[in-house]
Amino acid sequence: MEEMLFTLWPKVLSGGMSFIWSMVFLFIGLKVIGVIRKILKRALERSSIDTGVVQFLDAFVKISAYTVLILALLARFGIQTTSFITLLGSAGVAIGLSLQGSLANFAGGILILVLKPFVVGDYISACGCEGTVTEISIFSTTLHTGDNRNIVIPNGTLSNSNIIDYSANENRRVDMSVDVAYNSDLKHAQQVIREILDADEKILKDPAYVVAVDNLGDSGITILMRPWVKTEDYWEVKWRTLEKVHDRLTKEGIDIPFPQMTVHLEQEKN
């Protein structure tokens, strides 16, 4: 009995120390994972990322970190993890092949979150759609249109398309034009338009607006109007200005022509 105890004691002592060190390793690992998750969560929240995205990324990091920690603990106890890792890798490849579209959307969501071509609240145009961004999830982005519709665009498609962000800059130029008849007083028409633009308080003085002849068309002369406004005032200023230009030009007796065609008929001589 004494010989058996004498033989087993070193193994018990070695196993006990290994268990203690493994518990210490587990405790430290859990603390490190907690700190990493807190830092990541704060960084994402400061970036004004959607709450659902923050929660998803936090869960993803948590699962990945716990998986690595468990594999490391199994290795410390002498358990071979090579077969387990191989099996996990094979399963990952199979899942990846069956979910290629979802993985592409996941990667696109990560790119959108990191590169930030737009943020929630921006008015964008992409993939043949336009609207205000209401949600950026990990797999798709939701736009709210002006006629009260929601459009869900897969992030994989969105990240690989041309994106126009109308809200990216503080100021925006309003491009408008109006046609006047060829027999109109062109200088007077331009002066009327300048008076309308000068009277509008929401039109910026710097950069200065542009009023110029843009085209000599088939039915009239096109006058270009390009004032600068705050981005949020774009539609209000555009609609109001076009209405005022029409009313003032009509009041001043300046004709706004419509497309027309003159047909000459020749009589055949007998």
PDB file of C-alpha atoms in Angstrom:
ATOM      1  CA  MET A   1       0.000   0.000   0.000  1.00  0.00           C
ATOM      2  CA  GLU A   2       2.823   2.363   0.881  1.00  0.00           C
ATOM      3  CA  GLU A   3       4.578   1.537  -2.367  1.00  0.00           C
ATOM      4  CA  MET A   4       1.373   2.228  -4.358  1.00  0.00           C
ATOM      5  CA  LEU A   5       0.866   5.569  -2.583  1.00  0.00           C
ATOM      6  CA  PHE A   6       4.508   6.434  -3.108  1.00  0.00           C
ATOM      7  CA  THR A   7       4.098   5.662  -6.820  1.00  0.00           C
ATOM      8  CA  LEU A   8       0.776   7.465  -7.281  1.00  0.00           C
ATOM      9  CA  TRP A   9       1.582  10.546  -5.206  1.00  0.00           C
ATOM     10  CA  PRO A  10       3.748  12.283  -7.852  1.00  0.00           C
ATOM     11  CA  LYS A  11       1.044  11.694 -10.461  1.00  0.00           C
ATOM     12  CA  VAL A  12      -1.662  13.016  -8.158  1.00  0.00           C
ATOM     13  CA  LEU A  13       0.480  16.015  -7.295  1.00  0.00           C
ATOM     14  CA  SER A  14       1.257  16.661 -10.962  1.00  0.00           C
ATOM     15  CA  GLY A  15      -2.399  16.305 -11.925  1.00  0.00           C
ATOM     16  CA  GLY A  16      -3.488  18.566  -9.079  1.00  0.00           C
ATOM     17  CA  MET A  17      -1.014  21.270 -10.061  1.00  0.00           C
ATOM     18  CA  SER A  18      -2.101  20.928 -13.684  1.00  0.00           C
ATOM     19  CA  PHE A  19      -5.735  21.319 -12.625  1.00  0.00           C
ATOM     20  CA  ILE A  20      -4.914  24.374 -10.491  1.00  0.00           C
ATOM     21  CA  TRP A  21      -2.960  26.026 -13.299  1.00  0.00           C
ATOM     22  CA  SER A  22      -5.786  25.210 -15.725  1.00  0.00           C
ATOM     23  CA  MET A  23      -8.276  26.888 -13.392  1.00  0.00           C
ATOM     24  CA  VAL A  24      -5.988  29.925 -13.158  1.00  0.00           C
ATOM     25  CA  PHE A  25      -5.696  29.917 -16.945  1.00  0.00           C
ATOM     26  CA  LEU A  26      -9.508  29.674 -17.230  1.00  0.00           C
ATOM     27  CA  PHE A  27     -10.016  32.528 -14.765  1.00  0.00           C
ATOM     28  CA  ILE A  28      -7.538  34.782 -16.574  1.00  0.00           C
ATOM     29  CA  GLY A  29      -9.001  33.824 -19.953  1.00  0.00           C
ATOM     30  CA  LEU A  30     -12.530  34.702 -18.868  1.00  0.00           C
ATOM     31  CA  LYS A  31     -11.338  38.057 -17.508  1.00  0.00           C
ATOM     32  CA  VAL A  32      -9.482  38.851 -20.731  1.00  0.00           C
ATOM     33  CA  ILE A  33     -12.523  37.933 -22.838  1.00  0.00           C
ATOM     34  CA  GLY A  34     -14.699  40.173 -20.651  1.00  0.00           C
ATOM     35  CA  VAL A  35     -12.310  43.114 -21.061  1.00  0.00           C
ATOM     36  CA  ILE A  36     -12.090  42.628 -24.831  1.00  0.00           C
ATOM     37  CA  ARG A  37     -15.884  42.507 -25.135  1.00  0.00           C
ATOM     38  CA  LYS A  38     -16.275  45.691 -23.081  1.00  0.00           C
ATOM     39  CA  ILE A  39     -13.691  47.571 -25.158  1.00  0.00           C
ATOM     40  CA  LEU A  40     -15.270  46.383 -28.410  1.00  0.00           C
ATOM     41  CA  LYS A  41     -18.774  47.249 -27.241  1.00  0.00           C
ATOM     42  CA  ARG A  42     -17.792  50.775 -26.179  1.00  0.00           C
ATOM     43  CA  ALA A  43     -15.952  51.365 -29.452  1.00  0.00           C
ATOM     44  CA  LEU A  44     -18.960  50.230 -31.486  1.00  0.00           C
ATOM     45  CA  GLU A  45     -21.414  52.287 -29.436  1.00  0.00           C
ATOM     46  CA  ARG A  46     -19.262  55.409 -29.888  1.00  0.00           C
ATOM     47  CA  SER A  47     -19.372  54.800 -33.643  1.00  0.00           C
ATOM     48  CA  SER A  48     -23.197  55.190 -33.621  1.00  0.00           C
ATOM     49  CA  ILE A  49     -23.661  51.677 -34.996  1.00  0.00           C
ATOM     50  CA  ASP A  50     -27.100  50.102 -34.790  1.00  0.00           C
ATOM     51  CA  THR A  51     -27.781  48.298 -31.486  1.00  0.00           C
ATOM     52  CA  GLY A  52     -28.585  45.039 -33.256  1.00  0.00           C
ATOM     53  CA  VAL A  53     -25.216  45.099 -34.991  1.00  0.00           C
ATOM     54  CA  VAL A  54     -23.411  45.746 -31.697  1.00  0.00           C
ATOM     55  CA  GLN A  55     -25.172  42.803 -30.086  1.00  0.00           C
ATOM     56  CA  PHE A  56     -24.428  40.507 -33.019  1.00  0.00           C
ATOM     57  CA  LEU A  57     -20.724  41.371 -33.104  1.00  0.00           C
ATOM     58  CA  ASP A  58     -20.506  40.992 -29.324  1.00  0.00           C
ATOM     59  CA  ALA A  59     -22.051  37.502 -29.527  1.00  0.00           C
ATOM     60  CA  PHE A  60     -19.761  36.573 -32.418  1.00  0.00           C
ATOM     61  CA  VAL A  61     -16.640  37.635 -30.519  1.00  0.00           C
ATOM     62  CA  LYS A  62     -17.891  35.885 -27.373  1.00  0.00           C
ATOM     63  CA  ILE A  63     -18.469  32.533 -29.114  1.00  0.00           C
ATOM     64  CA  SER A  64     -15.166  32.709 -30.986  1.00  0.00           C
ATOM     65  CA  ALA A  65     -13.184  33.591 -27.850  1.00  0.00           C
ATOM     66  CA  TYR A  66     -14.835  30.864 -25.738  1.00  0.00           C
ATOM     67  CA  THR A  67     -14.134  28.293 -28.456  1.00  0.00           C
ATOM     68  CA  VAL A  68     -10.433  29.191 -28.485  1.00  0.00           C
ATOM     69  CA  LEU A  69     -10.305  29.119 -24.667  1.00  0.00           C
ATOM     70  CA  ILE A  70     -11.926  25.674 -24.468  1.00  0.00           C
ATOM     71  CA  LEU A  71      -9.537  24.251 -27.072  1.00  0.00           C
ATOM     72  CA  ALA A  72      -6.590  25.678 -25.143  1.00  0.00           C
ATOM     73  CA  LEU A  73      -7.839  24.089 -21.883  1.00  0.00           C
ATOM     74  CA  LEU A  74      -8.312  20.703 -23.563  1.00  0.00           C
ATOM     75  CA  ALA A  75      -4.767  20.914 -24.872  1.00  0.00           C
ATOM     76  CA  ARG A  76      -3.468  21.606 -21.353  1.00  0.00           C
ATOM     77  CA  PHE A  77      -5.115  18.407 -20.095  1.00  0.00           C
ATOM     78  CA  GLY A  78      -3.387  16.469 -22.847  1.00  0.00           C
ATOM     79  CA  ILE A  79      -6.484  15.923 -24.959  1.00  0.00           C
ATOM     80  CA  GLN A  80      -5.724  15.893 -28.669  1.00  0.00           C
ATOM     81  CA  THR A  81      -7.672  18.684 -30.345  1.00  0.00           C
ATOM     82  CA  THR A  82      -6.327  18.147 -33.863  1.00  0.00           C
ATOM     83  CA  SER A  83      -9.194  15.866 -34.896  1.00  0.00           C
ATOM     84  CA  PHE A  84     -11.732  18.213 -33.335  1.00  0.00           C
ATOM     85  CA  ILE A  85     -10.273  21.220 -35.167  1.00  0.00           C
ATOM     86  CA  THR A  86     -10.219  19.255 -38.442  1.00  0.00           C
ATOM     87  CA  LEU A  87     -13.851  18.264 -37.979  1.00  0.00           C
ATOM     88  CA  LEU A  88     -14.779  21.846 -37.105  1.00  0.00           C
ATOM     89  CA  GLY A  89     -12.948  23.110 -40.181  1.00  0.00           C
ATOM     90  CA  SER A  90     -14.697  20.606 -42.458  1.00  0.00           C
ATOM     91  CA  ALA A  91     -18.064  21.579 -41.013  1.00  0.00           C
ATOM     92  CA  GLY A  92     -17.210  25.247 -41.537  1.00  0.00           C
ATOM     93  CA  VAL A  93     -16.319  24.633 -45.200  1.00  0.00           C
ATOM     94  CA  ALA A  94     -19.569  22.726 -45.776  1.00  0.00           C
ATOM     95  CA  ILE A  95     -21.637  25.433 -44.101  1.00  0.00           C
ATOM     96  CA  GLY A  96     -19.767  28.116 -46.021  1.00  0.00           C
ATOM     97  CA  LEU A  97     -20.465  26.463 -49.391  1.00  0.00           C
ATOM     98  CA  SER A  98     -24.167  26.138 -48.595  1.00  0.00           C
ATOM     99  CA  LEU A  99     -24.426  29.718 -47.346  1.00  0.00           C
ATOM    100  CA  GLN A 100     -22.316  31.600 -49.885  1.00  0.00           C
ATOM    101  CA  GLY A 101     -24.901  34.347 -50.335  1.00  0.00           C
ATOM    102  CA  SER A 102     -25.289  34.861 -46.590  1.00  0.00           C
ATOM    103  CA  LEU A 103     -21.528  34.968 -46.102  1.00  0.00           C
ATOM    104  CA  ALA A 104     -21.236  37.547 -48.882  1.00  0.00           C
ATOM    105  CA  ASN A 105     -23.879  39.650 -47.149  1.00  0.00           C
ATOM    106  CA  PHE A 106     -22.057  39.204 -43.829  1.00  0.00           C
ATOM    107  CA  ALA A 107     -18.770  40.361 -45.388  1.00  0.00           C
ATOM    108  CA  GLY A 108     -20.586  43.272 -47.049  1.00  0.00           C
ATOM    109  CA  GLY A 109     -22.074  44.277 -43.697  1.00  0.00           C
ATOM    110  CA  ILE A 110     -18.631  44.261 -42.102  1.00  0.00           C
ATOM    111  CA  LEU A 111     -17.275  46.460 -44.921  1.00  0.00           C
ATOM    112  CA  ILE A 112     -20.152  48.928 -44.519  1.00  0.00           C
ATOM    113  CA  LEU A 113     -19.612  49.075 -40.755  1.00  0.00           C
ATOM    114  CA  VAL A 114     -15.857  49.583 -41.100  1.00  0.00           C
ATOM    115  CA  LEU A 115     -15.665  51.886 -44.143  1.00  0.00           C
ATOM    116  CA  LYS A 116     -18.896  53.799 -43.321  1.00  0.00           C
ATOM    117  CA  PRO A 117     -19.940  54.924 -46.817  1.00  0.00           C
ATOM    118  CA  PHE A 118     -23.161  56.035 -45.090  1.00  0.00           C
ATOM    119  CA  VAL A 119     -24.739  55.988 -41.632  1.00  0.00           C
ATOM    120  CA  VAL A 120     -28.260  55.668 -40.247  1.00  0.00           C
ATOM    121  CA  GLY A 121     -30.238  58.788 -41.143  1.00  0.00           C
ATOM    122  CA  ASP A 122     -28.457  59.475 -44.456  1.00  0.00           C
ATOM    123  CA  TYR A 123     -30.437  59.757 -47.689  1.00  0.00           C
ATOM    124  CA  ILE A 124     -28.760  57.515 -50.266  1.00  0.00           C
ATOM    125  CA  SER A 125     -29.283  56.138 -53.752  1.00  0.00           C
ATOM    126  CA  ALA A 126     -27.994  52.648 -54.569  1.00  0.00           C
ATOM    127  CA  CYS A 127     -28.980  49.505 -56.499  1.00  0.00           C
ATOM    128  CA  GLY A 128     -31.703  51.444 -58.335  1.00  0.00           C
ATOM    129  CA  CYS A 129     -33.348  52.489 -55.053  1.00  0.00           C
ATOM    130  CA  GLU A 130     -33.190  55.575 -52.895  1.00  0.00           C
ATOM    131  CA  GLY A 131     -34.370  56.519 -49.437  1.00  0.00           C
ATOM    132  CA  THR A 132     -33.349  57.292 -45.875  1.00  0.00           C
ATOM    133  CA  VAL A 133     -31.239  54.649 -44.133  1.00  0.00           C
ATOM    134  CA  THR A 134     -33.212  53.437 -41.103  1.00  0.00           C
ATOM    135  CA  GLU A 135     -31.239  50.310 -40.168  1.00  0.00           C
ATOM    136  CA  ILE A 136     -27.879  48.739 -40.959  1.00  0.00           C
ATOM    137  CA  SER A 137     -27.964  45.098 -39.893  1.00  0.00           C
ATOM    138  CA  ILE A 138     -25.223  42.548 -40.384  1.00  0.00           C
ATOM    139  CA  PHE A 139     -26.865  41.010 -43.477  1.00  0.00           C
ATOM    140  CA  SER A 140     -28.944  43.817 -44.995  1.00  0.00           C
ATOM    141  CA  THR A 141     -29.649  47.557 -44.992  1.00  0.00           C
ATOM    142  CA  THR A 142     -33.158  49.034 -44.808  1.00  0.00           C
ATOM    143  CA  LEU A 143     -34.155  52.221 -46.657  1.00  0.00           C
ATOM    144  CA  HIS A 144     -37.329  54.206 -45.988  1.00  0.00           C
ATOM    145  CA  THR A 145     -38.644  55.898 -49.117  1.00  0.00           C
ATOM    146  CA  GLY A 146     -40.504  59.167 -49.421  1.00  0.00           C
ATOM    147  CA  ASP A 147     -43.764  57.350 -50.185  1.00  0.00           C
ATOM    148  CA  ASN A 148     -43.565  55.371 -46.915  1.00  0.00           C
ATOM    149  CA  ARG A 149     -42.084  52.093 -48.184  1.00  0.00           C
ATOM    150  CA  ASN A 150     -39.264  50.031 -46.692  1.00  0.00           C
ATOM    151  CA  ILE A 151     -36.647  48.633 -49.069  1.00  0.00           C
ATOM    152  CA  VAL A 152     -34.310  45.910 -47.773  1.00  0.00           C
ATOM    153  CA  ILE A 153     -31.055  45.618 -49.752  1.00  0.00           C
ATOM    154  CA  PRO A 154     -28.604  42.734 -49.131  1.00  0.00           C
ATOM    155  CA  ASN A 155     -25.286  44.097 -47.879  1.00  0.00           C
ATOM    156  CA  GLY A 156     -23.322  41.968 -50.351  1.00  0.00           C
ATOM    157  CA  THR A 157     -25.059  43.664 -53.273  1.00  0.00           C
ATOM    158  CA  LEU A 158     -24.939  47.094 -51.629  1.00  0.00           C
ATOM    159  CA  SER A 159     -21.217  46.988 -50.825  1.00  0.00           C
ATOM    160  CA  ASN A 160     -20.399  46.171 -54.479  1.00  0.00           C
ATOM    161  CA  SER A 161     -22.577  48.876 -56.046  1.00  0.00           C
ATOM    162  CA  ASN A 162     -22.243  52.602 -56.620  1.00  0.00           C
ATOM    163  CA  ILE A 163     -23.619  54.532 -53.645  1.00  0.00           C
ATOM    164  CA  ILE A 164     -24.688  58.172 -53.751  1.00  0.00           C
ATOM    165  CA  ASP A 165     -24.926  59.710 -50.283  1.00  0.00           C
ATOM    166  CA  TYR A 166     -26.906  62.932 -50.533  1.00  0.00           C
ATOM    167  CA  SER A 167     -26.484  63.637 -46.805  1.00  0.00           C
ATOM    168  CA  ALA A 168     -22.710  63.237 -46.640  1.00  0.00           C
ATOM    169  CA  ASN A 169     -21.972  66.987 -46.856  1.00  0.00           C
ATOM    170  CA  GLU A 170     -23.448  69.918 -44.992  1.00  0.00           C
ATOM    171  CA  ASN A 171     -24.320  71.918 -48.134  1.00  0.00           C
ATOM    172  CA  ARG A 172     -25.849  70.828 -51.421  1.00  0.00           C
ATOM    173  CA  ARG A 173     -26.363  72.524 -54.780  1.00  0.00           C
ATOM    174  CA  VAL A 174     -29.883  72.703 -56.240  1.00  0.00           C
ATOM    175  CA  ASP A 175     -29.820  72.342 -60.040  1.00  0.00           C
ATOM    176  CA  MET A 176     -32.878  73.858 -61.747  1.00  0.00           C
ATOM    177  CA  SER A 177     -33.688  75.311 -65.144  1.00  0.00           C
ATOM    178  CA  VAL A 178     -36.491  77.154 -66.913  1.00  0.00           C
ATOM    179  CA  ASP A 179     -37.115  77.840 -70.616  1.00  0.00           C
ATOM    180  CA  VAL A 180     -38.124  81.271 -71.915  1.00  0.00           C
ATOM    181  CA  ALA A 181     -39.304  82.191 -75.408  1.00  0.00           C
ATOM    182  CA  TYR A 182     -36.808  83.463 -77.978  1.00  0.00           C
ATOM    183  CA  ASN A 183     -38.581  86.812 -78.190  1.00  0.00           C
ATOM    184  CA  SER A 184     -38.275  87.377 -74.407  1.00  0.00           C
ATOM    185  CA  ASP A 185     -36.016  89.957 -72.754  1.00  0.00           C
ATOM    186  CA  LEU A 186     -33.281  87.556 -71.588  1.00  0.00           C
ATOM    187  CA  LYS A 187     -31.577  90.063 -69.270  1.00  0.00           C
ATOM    188  CA  HIS A 188     -34.855  90.916 -67.588  1.00  0.00           C
ATOM    189  CA  ALA A 189     -35.709  87.228 -67.101  1.00  0.00           C
ATOM    190  CA  GLN A 190     -32.351  86.611 -65.440  1.00  0.00           C
ATOM    191  CA  GLN A 191     -32.793  89.651 -63.205  1.00  0.00           C
ATOM    192  CA  VAL A 192     -36.209  88.391 -62.065  1.00  0.00           C
ATOM    193  CA  ILE A 193     -34.695  85.025 -61.160  1.00  0.00           C
ATOM    194  CA  ARG A 194     -31.845  86.680 -59.228  1.00  0.00           C
ATOM    195  CA  GLU A 195     -34.357  88.735 -57.219  1.00  0.00           C
ATOM    196  CA  ILE A 196     -36.182  85.527 -56.258  1.00  0.00           C
ATOM    197  CA  LEU A 197     -32.953  83.823 -55.181  1.00  0.00           C
ATOM    198  CA  ASP A 198     -31.742  86.895 -53.245  1.00  0.00           C
ATOM    199  CA  ALA A 199     -35.014  87.073 -51.315  1.00  0.00           C
ATOM    200  CA  ASP A 200     -34.866  83.453 -50.129  1.00  0.00           C
ATOM    201  CA  GLU A 201     -33.212  83.309 -46.687  1.00  0.00           C
ATOM    202  CA  LYS A 202     -32.423  79.599 -46.995  1.00  0.00           C
ATOM    203  CA  ILE A 203     -30.253  80.097 -50.069  1.00  0.00           C
ATOM    204  CA  LEU A 204     -26.612  80.477 -49.039  1.00  0.00           C
ATOM    205  CA  LYS A 205     -24.564  83.528 -49.999  1.00  0.00           C
ATOM    206  CA  ASP A 206     -21.336  81.513 -50.029  1.00  0.00           C
ATOM    207  CA  PRO A 207     -20.891  79.712 -52.346  1.00  0.00           C
ATOM    208  CA  ALA A 208     -22.705  82.160 -54.581  1.00  0.00           C
ATOM    209  CA  TYR A 209     -25.526  80.974 -56.812  1.00  0.00           C
ATOM    210  CA  VAL A 210     -25.246  80.818 -60.610  1.00  0.00           C
ATOM    211  CA  VAL A 211     -27.824  82.087 -63.115  1.00  0.00           C
ATOM    212  CA  ALA A 212     -26.765  81.625 -66.739  1.00  0.00           C
ATOM    213  CA  VAL A 213     -27.948  80.689 -70.227  1.00  0.00           C
ATOM    214  CA  ASP A 214     -27.478  76.930 -70.544  1.00  0.00           C
ATOM    215  CA  ASN A 215     -28.972  75.955 -73.881  1.00  0.00           C
ATOM    216  CA  LEU A 216     -30.589  77.265 -77.057  1.00  0.00           C
ATOM    217  CA  GLY A 217     -33.304  74.679 -77.544  1.00  0.00           C
ATOM    218  CA  ASP A 218     -35.853  73.971 -80.228  1.00  0.00           C
ATOM    219  CA  SER A 219     -38.654  75.774 -78.396  1.00  0.00           C
ATOM    220  CA  GLY A 220     -36.854  78.273 -76.162  1.00  0.00           C
ATOM    221  CA  ILE A 221     -33.765  79.446 -74.316  1.00  0.00           C
ATOM    222  CA  THR A 222     -32.856  77.465 -71.195  1.00  0.00           C
ATOM    223  CA  ILE A 223     -31.790  79.502 -68.149  1.00  0.00           C
ATOM    224  CA  LEU A 224     -29.842  77.532 -65.550  1.00  0.00           C
ATOM    225  CA  MET A 225     -30.282  78.191 -61.794  1.00  0.00           C
ATOM    226  CA  ARG A 226     -27.806  76.738 -59.288  1.00  0.00           C
ATOM    227  CA  PRO A 227     -28.202  77.999 -55.712  1.00  0.00           C
ATOM    228  CA  TRP A 228     -26.526  76.361 -52.685  1.00  0.00           C
ATOM    229  CA  VAL A 229     -28.528  75.374 -49.607  1.00  0.00           C
ATOM    230  CA  LYS A 230     -28.231  73.344 -46.428  1.00  0.00           C
ATOM    231  CA  THR A 231     -28.727  69.675 -47.247  1.00  0.00           C
ATOM    232  CA  GLU A 232     -31.895  69.432 -45.156  1.00  0.00           C
ATOM    233  CA  ASP A 233     -33.432  72.400 -47.056  1.00  0.00           C
ATOM    234  CA  TYR A 234     -32.865  70.942 -50.542  1.00  0.00           C
ATOM    235  CA  TRP A 235     -36.400  69.877 -51.505  1.00  0.00           C
ATOM    236  CA  GLU A 236     -38.156  72.791 -49.817  1.00  0.00           C
ATOM    237  CA  VAL A 237     -36.023  75.364 -51.641  1.00  0.00           C
ATOM    238  CA  LYS A 238     -36.285  73.569 -54.997  1.00  0.00           C
ATOM    239  CA  TRP A 239     -40.061  73.285 -54.981  1.00  0.00           C
ATOM    240  CA  ARG A 240     -40.588  76.824 -53.680  1.00  0.00           C
ATOM    241  CA  THR A 241     -38.152  78.386 -56.145  1.00  0.00           C
ATOM    242  CA  LEU A 242     -39.637  76.700 -59.218  1.00  0.00           C
ATOM    243  CA  GLU A 243     -43.121  77.828 -58.218  1.00  0.00           C
ATOM    244  CA  LYS A 244     -41.994  81.422 -57.627  1.00  0.00           C
ATOM    245  CA  VAL A 245     -40.047  81.539 -60.904  1.00  0.00           C
ATOM    246  CA  HIS A 246     -43.098  80.414 -62.833  1.00  0.00           C
ATOM    247  CA  ASP A 247     -45.386  82.943 -61.149  1.00  0.00           C
ATOM    248  CA  ARG A 248     -42.971  85.890 -61.475  1.00  0.00           C
ATOM    249  CA  LEU A 249     -42.072  85.228 -65.107  1.00  0.00           C
ATOM    250  CA  THR A 250     -45.751  84.931 -65.993  1.00  0.00           C
ATOM    251  CA  LYS A 251     -46.495  88.156 -64.113  1.00  0.00           C
ATOM    252  CA  GLU A 252     -43.673  89.968 -65.937  1.00  0.00           C
ATOM    253  CA  GLY A 253     -45.049  88.855 -69.299  1.00  0.00           C
ATOM    254  CA  ILE A 254     -42.151  86.520 -70.052  1.00  0.00           C
ATOM    255  CA  ASP A 255     -43.393  83.481 -71.960  1.00  0.00           C
ATOM    256  CA  ILE A 256     -42.435  79.985 -70.791  1.00  0.00           C
ATOM    257  CA  PRO A 257     -42.742  77.976 -74.018  1.00  0.00           C
ATOM    258  CA  PHE A 258     -43.871  74.406 -74.429  1.00  0.00           C
ATOM    259  CA  PRO A 259     -42.580  72.005 -77.107  1.00  0.00           C
ATOM    260  CA  GLN A 260     -44.152  72.811 -80.454  1.00  0.00           C
ATOM    261  CA  MET A 261     -43.650  72.114 -84.129  1.00  0.00           C
ATOM    262  CA  THR A 262     -44.412  74.234 -87.161  1.00  0.00           C
ATOM    263  CA  VAL A 263     -45.534  72.320 -90.237  1.00  0.00           C
ATOM    264  CA  HIS A 264     -45.427  73.938 -93.710  1.00  0.00           C
ATOM    265  CA  LEU A 265     -47.689  72.445 -96.394  1.00  0.00           C
ATOM    266  CA  GLU A 266     -46.906  73.039-100.031  1.00  0.00           C
ATOM    267  CA  GLN A 267     -49.607  72.850-102.672  1.00  0.00           C
ATOM    268  CA  GLU A 268     -48.798  70.867-105.767  1.00  0.00           C
ATOM    269  CA  LYS A 269     -48.939  72.902-108.958  1.00  0.00           C
ATOM    270  CA  ASN A 270     -51.027  71.446-111.799  1.00  0.00           C
TER     271      ASN A 270
END
